[in-house]
Short mmCIF file of C-alpha atoms and ligand atoms in Angstrom, two decimals:
data_model
loop_
_atom_site.label_atom_id
_atom_site.label_comp_id
_atom_site.label_asym_id
_atom_site.label_seq_id
_atom_site.Cartn_x
_atom_site.Cartn_y
_atom_site.Cartn_z
CA MET A 1 26.72 -31.14 9.87
CA THR A 2 24.04 -29.39 11.93
CA TYR A 3 24.18 -25.86 13.31
CA PHE A 4 21.27 -26.36 15.73
CA PRO A 5 21.95 -29.84 17.18
CA ASN A 6 19.58 -29.33 20.09
CA VAL A 7 16.55 -28.33 18.13
CA THR A 8 14.39 -30.65 16.05
CA LYS A 9 11.80 -29.53 13.49
CA ILE A 10 9.44 -27.12 15.23
CA LYS A 11 5.84 -28.29 15.36
CA PHE A 12 2.50 -26.95 16.47
CA GLU A 13 1.82 -28.12 20.04
CA GLY A 14 -0.91 -25.77 21.19
CA LYS A 15 -0.86 -22.92 23.72
CA ASP A 16 -0.47 -25.20 26.74
CA THR A 17 2.81 -26.70 25.65
CA THR A 18 5.83 -26.22 27.91
CA ASN A 19 8.25 -26.67 24.95
CA ASP A 20 9.74 -23.33 23.98
CA PHE A 21 10.69 -24.73 20.57
CA ALA A 22 7.10 -25.32 19.51
CA PHE A 23 4.41 -23.26 17.86
CA ARG A 24 1.63 -22.41 20.26
CA HIS A 25 -0.71 -20.76 17.73
CA TYR A 26 0.80 -21.20 14.29
CA ASN A 27 -0.43 -24.46 12.84
CA PRO A 28 0.63 -24.55 9.20
CA GLU A 29 -2.09 -26.96 8.14
CA GLU A 30 -4.98 -25.38 10.04
CA VAL A 31 -7.62 -23.98 7.67
CA VAL A 32 -8.93 -20.44 8.25
CA GLU A 33 -11.34 -18.89 5.77
CA GLY A 34 -10.80 -21.77 3.36
CA LYS A 35 -6.98 -21.59 3.22
CA THR A 36 -4.25 -23.11 5.42
CA MET A 37 -2.19 -20.82 7.56
CA ARG A 38 0.81 -21.75 5.45
CA GLU A 39 -1.02 -20.44 2.35
CA HIS A 40 -2.26 -17.25 4.04
CA PHE A 41 1.09 -16.17 5.34
CA ARG A 42 3.69 -17.34 2.81
CA PHE A 43 6.28 -16.67 5.50
CA ALA A 44 9.83 -15.82 4.44
CA LEU A 45 13.10 -15.50 6.24
CA ALA A 46 15.35 -12.51 5.63
CA TYR A 47 18.96 -13.60 4.95
CA TRP A 48 20.40 -10.33 6.22
CA HIS A 49 18.90 -10.23 9.68
CA THR A 50 19.02 -13.97 10.16
CA MET A 51 22.47 -14.73 8.81
CA THR A 52 24.65 -11.64 8.58
CA GLN A 53 23.45 -9.29 11.32
CA ASP A 54 26.13 -9.24 13.95
CA GLY A 55 24.38 -7.42 16.77
CA SER A 56 26.70 -4.39 16.73
CA ASP A 57 25.39 -0.93 17.31
CA PRO A 58 26.98 2.51 17.13
CA PHE A 59 28.29 2.03 20.65
CA GLY A 60 29.21 -1.60 20.74
CA ALA A 61 31.15 -4.37 19.01
CA PRO A 62 29.42 -7.42 17.38
CA VAL A 63 27.87 -9.83 19.84
CA ASN A 64 26.52 -12.61 17.64
CA GLN A 65 28.98 -15.53 17.56
CA ARG A 66 27.79 -17.91 14.90
CA SER A 67 29.02 -21.49 14.38
CA TRP A 68 28.98 -20.97 10.63
CA PHE A 69 31.95 -18.59 10.68
CA GLY A 70 34.67 -20.15 8.46
CA GLU A 71 38.34 -19.48 7.62
CA THR A 72 37.59 -17.42 4.49
CA GLU A 73 34.72 -15.23 3.43
CA MET A 74 33.68 -17.71 0.82
CA GLU A 75 33.80 -20.58 3.36
CA THR A 76 31.57 -18.55 5.70
CA ALA A 77 29.24 -17.79 2.79
CA HIS A 78 28.89 -21.46 1.95
CA ASN A 79 28.39 -22.48 5.60
CA ARG A 80 25.71 -19.78 5.87
CA VAL A 81 23.76 -21.39 3.02
CA ASP A 82 23.67 -24.74 4.87
CA ALA A 83 22.81 -23.07 8.20
CA PHE A 84 20.08 -20.98 6.53
CA PHE A 85 18.39 -23.93 4.96
CA GLU A 86 18.62 -25.76 8.31
CA ILE A 87 16.70 -22.84 9.87
CA LEU A 88 14.15 -22.80 7.08
CA GLU A 89 13.63 -26.54 7.54
CA LYS A 90 13.42 -26.39 11.32
CA LEU A 91 10.93 -23.49 11.25
CA ASP A 92 8.99 -25.06 8.41
CA VAL A 93 9.15 -21.77 6.49
CA ASP A 94 8.73 -22.05 2.75
CA TYR A 95 10.26 -18.85 1.43
CA PHE A 96 13.33 -16.63 1.81
CA CYS A 97 14.67 -13.21 0.69
CA PHE A 98 18.16 -11.82 0.23
CA HIS A 99 20.24 -8.85 -0.88
CA ASP A 100 23.13 -9.77 -3.22
CA VAL A 101 25.73 -8.70 -0.65
CA ASP A 102 24.14 -10.89 2.06
CA ILE A 103 24.87 -14.13 0.33
CA ALA A 104 28.30 -13.59 -1.24
CA PRO A 105 31.45 -11.53 -0.52
CA ALA A 106 31.97 -8.42 -2.71
CA GLY A 107 35.51 -9.40 -3.70
CA GLU A 108 37.94 -7.00 -5.30
CA SER A 109 35.98 -6.15 -8.42
CA LEU A 110 32.47 -6.33 -9.78
CA GLU A 111 33.53 -9.32 -11.88
CA GLU A 112 34.71 -11.15 -8.83
CA PHE A 113 31.48 -10.28 -6.96
CA PHE A 114 29.43 -11.71 -9.80
CA ALA A 115 31.57 -14.87 -9.83
CA ASN A 116 31.03 -15.25 -6.08
CA LEU A 117 27.32 -14.78 -6.55
CA ASP A 118 27.25 -17.47 -9.24
CA GLU A 119 29.07 -19.93 -6.99
CA ILE A 120 26.91 -19.33 -3.94
CA THR A 121 23.66 -19.34 -5.89
CA ASP A 122 24.70 -22.75 -7.34
CA HIS A 123 24.84 -23.91 -3.75
CA ILE A 124 21.49 -22.20 -2.90
CA LYS A 125 19.87 -23.80 -5.94
CA GLU A 126 21.05 -27.24 -4.86
CA LYS A 127 19.53 -26.68 -1.45
CA MET A 128 16.25 -25.40 -2.98
CA ASP A 129 15.97 -28.46 -5.19
CA GLU A 130 16.69 -30.70 -2.21
CA THR A 131 14.19 -29.03 0.19
CA GLY A 132 11.50 -27.39 -2.00
CA LYS A 133 12.14 -23.94 -0.41
CA LYS A 134 11.37 -20.98 -2.65
CA LEU A 135 12.72 -17.50 -3.29
CA LEU A 136 10.11 -14.87 -2.37
CA TRP A 137 12.31 -12.01 -3.48
CA ASN A 138 15.83 -10.86 -3.91
CA THR A 139 17.23 -7.36 -4.23
CA ALA A 140 20.49 -5.49 -4.82
CA ASN A 141 22.12 -3.65 -1.96
CA MET A 142 22.80 -0.29 -3.56
CA PHE A 143 23.22 1.70 -0.37
CA SER A 144 26.00 0.28 1.86
CA HIS A 145 29.11 0.80 -0.27
CA PRO A 146 30.62 4.35 -0.29
CA ARG A 147 30.04 4.54 -4.08
CA PHE A 148 26.34 4.95 -3.27
CA ASN A 149 26.93 7.94 -1.03
CA ASN A 150 24.76 10.10 -3.27
CA GLY A 151 22.28 7.39 -4.23
CA ALA A 152 22.25 4.64 -6.88
CA ALA A 153 19.87 5.39 -9.78
CA SER A 154 19.47 8.88 -8.34
CA SER A 155 23.19 9.49 -8.02
CA ASN A 156 24.70 12.61 -9.63
CA ASN A 157 27.43 10.35 -11.01
CA ALA A 158 26.48 8.46 -14.18
CA GLU A 159 29.06 5.74 -13.51
CA VAL A 160 27.23 4.93 -10.29
CA PHE A 161 24.03 4.65 -12.34
CA ALA A 162 25.78 2.17 -14.62
CA TYR A 163 27.10 0.23 -11.67
CA ALA A 164 23.62 0.02 -10.19
CA ALA A 165 22.14 -1.10 -13.54
CA ALA A 166 24.74 -3.94 -13.68
CA GLN A 167 23.82 -4.96 -10.14
CA VAL A 168 20.07 -5.04 -10.92
CA LYS A 169 20.67 -6.98 -14.17
CA LYS A 170 22.63 -9.54 -12.20
CA GLY A 171 19.83 -9.61 -9.61
CA LEU A 172 17.32 -10.44 -12.32
CA ASP A 173 19.57 -13.13 -13.75
CA LEU A 174 19.79 -14.69 -10.28
CA SER A 175 16.04 -14.30 -9.83
CA LYS A 176 15.53 -16.28 -13.01
CA LYS A 177 18.05 -18.93 -11.97
CA LEU A 178 16.30 -19.40 -8.62
CA GLY A 179 12.69 -18.88 -9.77
CA GLY A 180 12.20 -15.69 -7.74
CA GLU A 181 8.54 -14.66 -7.51
CA ASN A 182 9.15 -10.96 -6.77
CA TYR A 183 12.03 -8.55 -7.05
CA VAL A 184 12.37 -5.66 -4.54
CA PHE A 185 13.71 -2.15 -4.87
CA TRP A 186 14.30 -0.42 -1.54
CA GLY A 187 15.85 2.94 -2.37
CA GLY A 188 18.17 3.10 0.60
CA ARG A 189 19.98 6.23 -0.54
CA GLU A 190 17.56 7.34 -3.19
CA GLY A 191 16.81 10.67 -1.57
CA TYR A 192 18.60 13.88 -0.92
CA GLU A 193 20.18 15.94 1.84
CA THR A 194 19.72 19.48 0.57
CA LEU A 195 18.01 21.19 -2.33
CA LEU A 196 20.99 23.58 -2.53
CA ASN A 197 22.64 21.12 -4.90
CA THR A 198 19.87 18.69 -5.87
CA ASP A 199 17.67 18.45 -8.98
CA MET A 200 14.90 16.40 -7.52
CA LYS A 201 12.99 15.93 -10.76
CA PHE A 202 16.16 14.85 -12.64
CA GLU A 203 16.98 12.28 -9.94
CA GLN A 204 13.49 10.83 -9.78
CA ASP A 205 13.29 10.56 -13.53
CA ASN A 206 16.52 8.59 -13.45
CA ILE A 207 15.11 6.18 -10.87
CA ALA A 208 12.14 5.59 -13.26
CA ARG A 209 14.67 5.03 -16.09
CA LEU A 210 16.34 2.26 -14.14
CA PHE A 211 12.99 0.73 -13.36
CA LYS A 212 11.99 0.75 -17.01
CA MET A 213 15.27 -0.93 -17.90
CA ALA A 214 14.46 -3.63 -15.38
CA ILE A 215 11.08 -4.22 -16.98
CA ALA A 216 12.66 -4.36 -20.42
CA TYR A 217 15.35 -6.76 -19.29
CA GLY A 218 12.84 -9.02 -17.59
CA GLU A 219 10.94 -9.24 -20.83
CA LYS A 220 14.10 -9.92 -22.73
CA ILE A 221 15.18 -12.87 -20.55
CA GLY A 222 11.64 -14.18 -20.25
CA HIS A 223 11.54 -13.81 -16.47
CA LYS A 224 9.42 -11.07 -15.01
CA PRO A 225 8.99 -11.37 -11.25
CA GLN A 226 6.46 -8.98 -9.64
CA PHE A 227 8.47 -5.78 -9.14
CA LEU A 228 8.05 -4.20 -5.71
CA ILE A 229 9.06 -0.84 -4.32
CA GLU A 230 9.56 -0.63 -0.56
CA PRO A 231 8.76 2.80 0.82
CA LYS A 232 10.61 4.26 3.83
CA PRO A 233 10.46 7.89 5.01
CA LYS A 234 13.96 8.33 6.49
CA GLU A 235 17.20 6.46 7.15
CA PRO A 236 19.64 6.66 5.61
CA SER A 237 18.60 9.70 3.49
CA LYS A 238 17.06 12.74 5.13
CA HIS A 239 14.46 13.12 2.36
CA GLN A 240 13.69 9.67 0.99
CA TYR A 241 11.98 9.72 -2.40
CA ASP A 242 9.78 6.75 -1.51
CA PHE A 243 8.51 8.35 1.69
CA ASP A 244 5.35 6.22 2.13
CA ALA A 245 2.76 4.26 0.15
CA ALA A 246 0.93 7.30 -1.15
CA THR A 247 4.13 9.07 -2.28
CA THR A 248 5.40 5.89 -3.96
CA MET A 249 2.06 5.33 -5.73
CA SER A 250 2.21 8.83 -7.16
CA PHE A 251 5.70 8.06 -8.50
CA ILE A 252 4.50 4.70 -9.95
CA LEU A 253 1.50 6.34 -11.65
CA LYS A 254 3.45 9.36 -12.89
CA HIS A 255 5.90 7.11 -14.65
CA GLY A 256 3.31 4.57 -15.96
CA LEU A 257 4.85 1.74 -13.95
CA GLU A 258 1.56 0.48 -12.46
CA GLY A 259 1.38 -2.61 -14.65
CA ASP A 260 4.66 -3.98 -13.39
CA PHE A 261 5.17 -2.48 -9.99
CA LYS A 262 3.44 -2.95 -6.64
CA LEU A 263 4.44 -2.13 -3.09
CA ASN A 264 6.37 -4.07 -0.50
CA LEU A 265 5.34 -2.43 2.77
CA GLU A 266 7.20 -2.67 6.05
CA ALA A 267 5.58 -2.15 9.43
CA ASN A 268 8.39 -0.15 11.07
CA HIS A 269 8.73 2.06 7.96
CA ALA A 270 5.06 2.90 8.28
CA THR A 271 5.42 4.06 11.84
CA LEU A 272 8.55 6.08 11.01
CA ALA A 273 6.40 7.85 8.40
CA GLY A 274 3.93 8.74 11.13
CA HIS A 275 1.37 6.20 9.88
CA THR A 276 0.00 2.96 11.28
CA PHE A 277 0.93 -0.10 9.23
CA GLU A 278 -2.73 -0.71 8.39
CA HIS A 279 -2.92 2.79 6.97
CA GLU A 280 -0.11 1.97 4.55
CA LEU A 281 -1.67 -1.43 3.63
CA ASN A 282 -5.02 0.24 3.08
CA VAL A 283 -3.58 2.92 0.78
CA ALA A 284 -1.77 0.24 -1.24
CA ARG A 285 -4.95 -1.86 -1.40
CA ASN A 286 -6.99 1.11 -2.60
CA PHE A 287 -4.59 1.34 -5.55
CA ASP A 288 -4.76 -2.41 -6.08
CA SER A 289 -1.02 -2.42 -5.40
CA LEU A 290 -0.50 -4.38 -2.21
CA GLY A 291 2.29 -6.72 -3.19
CA SER A 292 4.14 -8.07 -0.19
CA ILE A 293 5.06 -7.12 3.36
CA ASP A 294 8.13 -6.92 5.57
CA ALA A 295 6.89 -7.90 9.01
CA ASN A 296 8.41 -6.30 12.07
CA GLN A 297 7.59 -3.64 14.61
CA GLY A 298 9.27 -0.52 15.93
CA ASP A 299 9.61 0.84 19.41
CA MET A 300 7.29 3.78 19.75
CA LEU A 301 9.72 5.45 22.19
CA LEU A 302 12.49 5.42 19.58
CA GLY A 303 12.59 7.40 16.35
CA TRP A 304 14.61 4.92 14.31
CA ASP A 305 14.15 1.61 12.54
CA THR A 306 14.54 -1.06 15.22
CA ASP A 307 13.18 -3.93 13.05
CA GLU A 308 11.87 -5.89 16.03
CA PHE A 309 10.04 -9.17 15.67
CA PRO A 310 6.28 -8.62 15.64
CA THR A 311 4.75 -9.55 18.96
CA ASN A 312 1.81 -7.07 19.14
CA ILE A 313 -1.46 -8.90 18.51
CA TYR A 314 -3.35 -5.66 17.72
CA ASP A 315 -0.89 -4.90 14.94
CA THR A 316 -0.99 -8.38 13.41
CA THR A 317 -4.82 -8.44 13.63
CA PHE A 318 -5.11 -5.15 11.75
CA THR A 319 -2.51 -6.36 9.26
CA MET A 320 -4.36 -9.61 8.66
CA LEU A 321 -7.63 -7.77 8.20
CA GLU A 322 -6.03 -5.91 5.32
CA ILE A 323 -4.43 -9.02 3.86
CA LEU A 324 -7.70 -10.97 4.01
CA ALA A 325 -9.55 -8.02 2.44
CA ASN A 326 -6.85 -8.12 -0.30
CA ASP A 327 -7.62 -11.81 -0.87
CA GLY A 328 -4.09 -12.68 0.16
CA LEU A 329 -0.66 -11.49 -0.90
CA ALA A 330 0.46 -14.05 -3.50
CA PRO A 331 2.83 -13.87 -5.32
CA GLY A 332 4.00 -11.79 -2.35
CA GLY A 333 4.26 -12.99 1.23
CA ILE A 334 5.25 -12.10 4.76
CA ASN A 335 8.98 -11.59 5.10
CA PHE A 336 10.42 -11.23 8.62
CA ASP A 337 12.60 -8.14 8.08
CA ALA A 338 13.22 -8.40 11.79
CA LYS A 339 16.29 -8.88 13.89
CA VAL A 340 16.92 -10.32 17.30
CA ARG A 341 17.79 -7.75 20.00
CA ARG A 342 21.44 -7.20 20.88
CA SER A 343 20.79 -8.94 24.18
CA SER A 344 19.41 -12.02 22.38
CA PHE A 345 22.73 -13.16 21.05
CA ALA A 346 22.36 -16.91 21.33
CA MET A 347 21.97 -18.92 18.13
CA GLU A 348 18.67 -20.39 19.39
CA ASP A 349 17.21 -16.85 19.61
CA LEU A 350 17.01 -16.83 15.83
CA LEU A 351 14.50 -19.67 16.09
CA LEU A 352 12.68 -18.43 19.18
CA ALA A 353 12.20 -14.97 17.63
CA HIS A 354 10.71 -16.36 14.46
CA ILE A 355 8.40 -18.62 16.46
CA ALA A 356 7.21 -15.57 18.38
CA GLY A 357 6.55 -13.69 15.15
CA MET A 358 4.72 -16.56 13.49
CA ASP A 359 2.60 -17.27 16.53
CA THR A 360 1.69 -13.56 16.76
CA PHE A 361 0.61 -13.60 13.12
CA ALA A 362 -1.45 -16.78 13.69
CA ARG A 363 -3.26 -15.08 16.54
CA GLY A 364 -3.82 -12.02 14.36
CA LEU A 365 -5.22 -14.16 11.58
CA LYS A 366 -7.66 -15.93 13.93
CA ALA A 367 -8.84 -12.70 15.47
CA ALA A 368 -9.21 -11.09 12.05
CA ALA A 369 -11.24 -14.03 10.72
CA LYS A 370 -13.55 -13.93 13.70
CA LEU A 371 -14.06 -10.19 13.29
CA ARG A 372 -14.92 -10.75 9.67
CA GLU A 373 -17.25 -13.65 10.46
CA ASP A 374 -19.12 -11.38 12.89
CA ARG A 375 -19.10 -8.53 10.40
CA PHE A 376 -17.66 -6.40 13.23
CA PHE A 377 -16.30 -3.61 11.03
CA GLU A 378 -18.68 -4.14 8.13
CA ASP A 379 -21.75 -3.48 10.24
CA LEU A 380 -20.05 -0.49 11.93
CA LYS A 381 -19.16 1.09 8.60
CA GLU A 382 -22.50 0.24 7.01
CA LYS A 383 -24.21 2.12 9.80
CA ARG A 384 -21.72 5.03 9.63
CA TYR A 385 -22.36 5.61 5.92
CA ALA A 386 -26.08 4.75 6.02
CA SER A 387 -27.02 8.24 4.79
CA TYR A 388 -25.56 7.34 1.39
CA LYS A 389 -27.82 4.28 1.08
CA GLU A 390 -31.00 6.12 0.17
CA GLY A 391 -32.45 9.52 -0.63
CA ILE A 392 -30.03 12.36 -1.33
CA GLY A 393 -26.96 10.28 -0.40
CA ALA A 394 -27.82 7.54 -2.89
CA ASN A 395 -28.34 10.17 -5.54
CA ILE A 396 -24.88 11.76 -4.79
CA ILE A 397 -23.00 8.54 -5.25
CA ALA A 398 -25.03 7.69 -8.37
CA ASP A 399 -23.72 11.01 -9.73
CA LYS A 400 -27.24 12.25 -10.20
CA GLU A 401 -26.79 15.55 -8.31
CA ASP A 402 -24.99 18.83 -9.06
CA PHE A 403 -24.31 22.09 -7.17
CA GLU A 404 -27.75 23.59 -8.04
CA SER A 405 -29.76 20.55 -6.96
CA LEU A 406 -27.70 20.12 -3.80
CA THR A 407 -28.09 23.79 -2.92
CA GLU A 408 -31.80 23.43 -3.37
CA TYR A 409 -31.72 20.42 -1.06
CA ALA A 410 -29.46 22.07 1.56
CA LEU A 411 -31.67 25.19 1.72
CA LYS A 412 -34.58 22.97 2.75
CA ASN A 413 -32.46 20.70 5.03
CA ASP A 414 -29.97 22.96 6.70
CA ASN A 415 -29.75 21.25 10.07
CA PRO A 416 -27.92 17.85 9.54
CA GLN A 417 -28.16 15.63 12.62
CA LEU A 418 -24.97 13.68 13.37
CA GLU A 419 -24.82 10.48 15.45
CA SER A 420 -22.25 9.67 18.12
CA SER A 421 -19.50 7.28 17.04
CA HIS A 422 -19.46 5.49 20.45
CA ILE A 423 -15.89 4.80 19.55
CA GLU A 424 -14.86 3.88 23.14
CA LEU A 425 -17.53 1.20 23.14
CA VAL A 426 -16.26 -0.10 19.81
CA LYS A 427 -12.66 -0.34 21.14
CA SER A 428 -13.81 -2.11 24.29
CA LYS A 429 -15.76 -4.68 22.27
CA LEU A 430 -12.78 -5.13 19.97
CA ASN A 431 -10.66 -6.14 23.02
CA ASP A 432 -12.92 -9.22 23.39
CA TYR A 433 -11.62 -10.55 20.09
CA LEU A 434 -7.99 -10.13 20.96
CA VAL A 435 -7.44 -11.00 24.53
C1 XUL B 1 15.72 -1.29 5.28
C2 XUL B 1 14.92 -2.40 4.77
C3 XUL B 1 15.68 -3.30 3.76
C4 XUL B 1 14.72 -3.69 2.64
C5 XUL B 1 15.47 -4.45 1.56
O1 XUL B 1 15.09 -0.54 6.21
O2 XUL B 1 13.85 -2.64 5.18
O3 XUL B 1 16.17 -4.36 4.42
O4 XUL B 1 13.75 -4.56 3.14
O5 XUL B 1 16.50 -3.75 1.07
CO1 CO B 2 12.40 -4.08 4.62
#
């Protein structure tokens, strides 16, 4: 059985190819800075956007007709596994990610849900053994069901906390079964609407409690994936606790979670927070906490999370500069938390969209590597901070100065001369690397 009979395995054919089902820039075996592209990116497919997203929006019915729809929910779930692995194979992508609810129907009870998860992950495991594909991360969806209306670990209702704990425990059991390399927490409804009825400190302490239980359970079962928190500033909560990288790092440090937790950063979440993606990556890197990324892009004219496939070469270049400076992402990777547009409802669009994203990342990697080879930014920054290389500047960063000595210096040198940044020239020269 094949779900994409008209598409064979997608190969690198170079930018002059006329074949739409070919990579024009992504060549998995091409070596850049001593590593293959495959190793640099560690690309992963998102089960939710690829398999379960139906193209509906608040104004319109589902548009994505998929040939894996079956007679029952479980039949559909099994068909999805086969179709998903066919997509992984055809795109030559090594990793995948899922929420528990993406892969198996919730059933009538938690017990039934867990049984469904066991059955479907048996099927997934068979496919993994057959194809060598790997689980980058899994997570628990603790935001869609009405029980999570007031959050999961941050809920005011202790029974919801218990339910969430059971879901995460199951998630870790499945992670162990499938050899998951990371485990993600995106706090969909971990936030609040109004302080009129909310004890923010209490709720955040409870989130940390759940995280500590996850660490303890991982130790107990002898399987500790890299734990990752995925920040997002809004949607669905008004005030999300994990607003951005800096806010999330302060939470991690406050609760002593830094040994076990890093960040999973998403491009469109960064822009919703009013940051560039590279800002978020840089903040994480400065804390030695850049774990993994969800690759997508937003629409700057829209104020919500559109999760579009990344096609902007500037963005992927800046992203790859951060990833290269981080010496890679492993055990993390690049997950396409991206969905085809409502107008791209054909099955083949799932492949074409991923090809576009992978090619755009390949171009970003090449541009970033060339910029690094030419020391484009290094030279610029070296010059910009040159005053700290010698004299008074060198003394300041060697911690040899104090207020008295600096006052003495400033009294004798009270007319600092600044240099122009020539930033327009810099941007113009940068264009040469990208276009
Ligand atoms: C939501 C989002 C999630 C997380 C996993 O905006 O990005 O899909 O990546 O729960
Ligand atoms: Co995401």
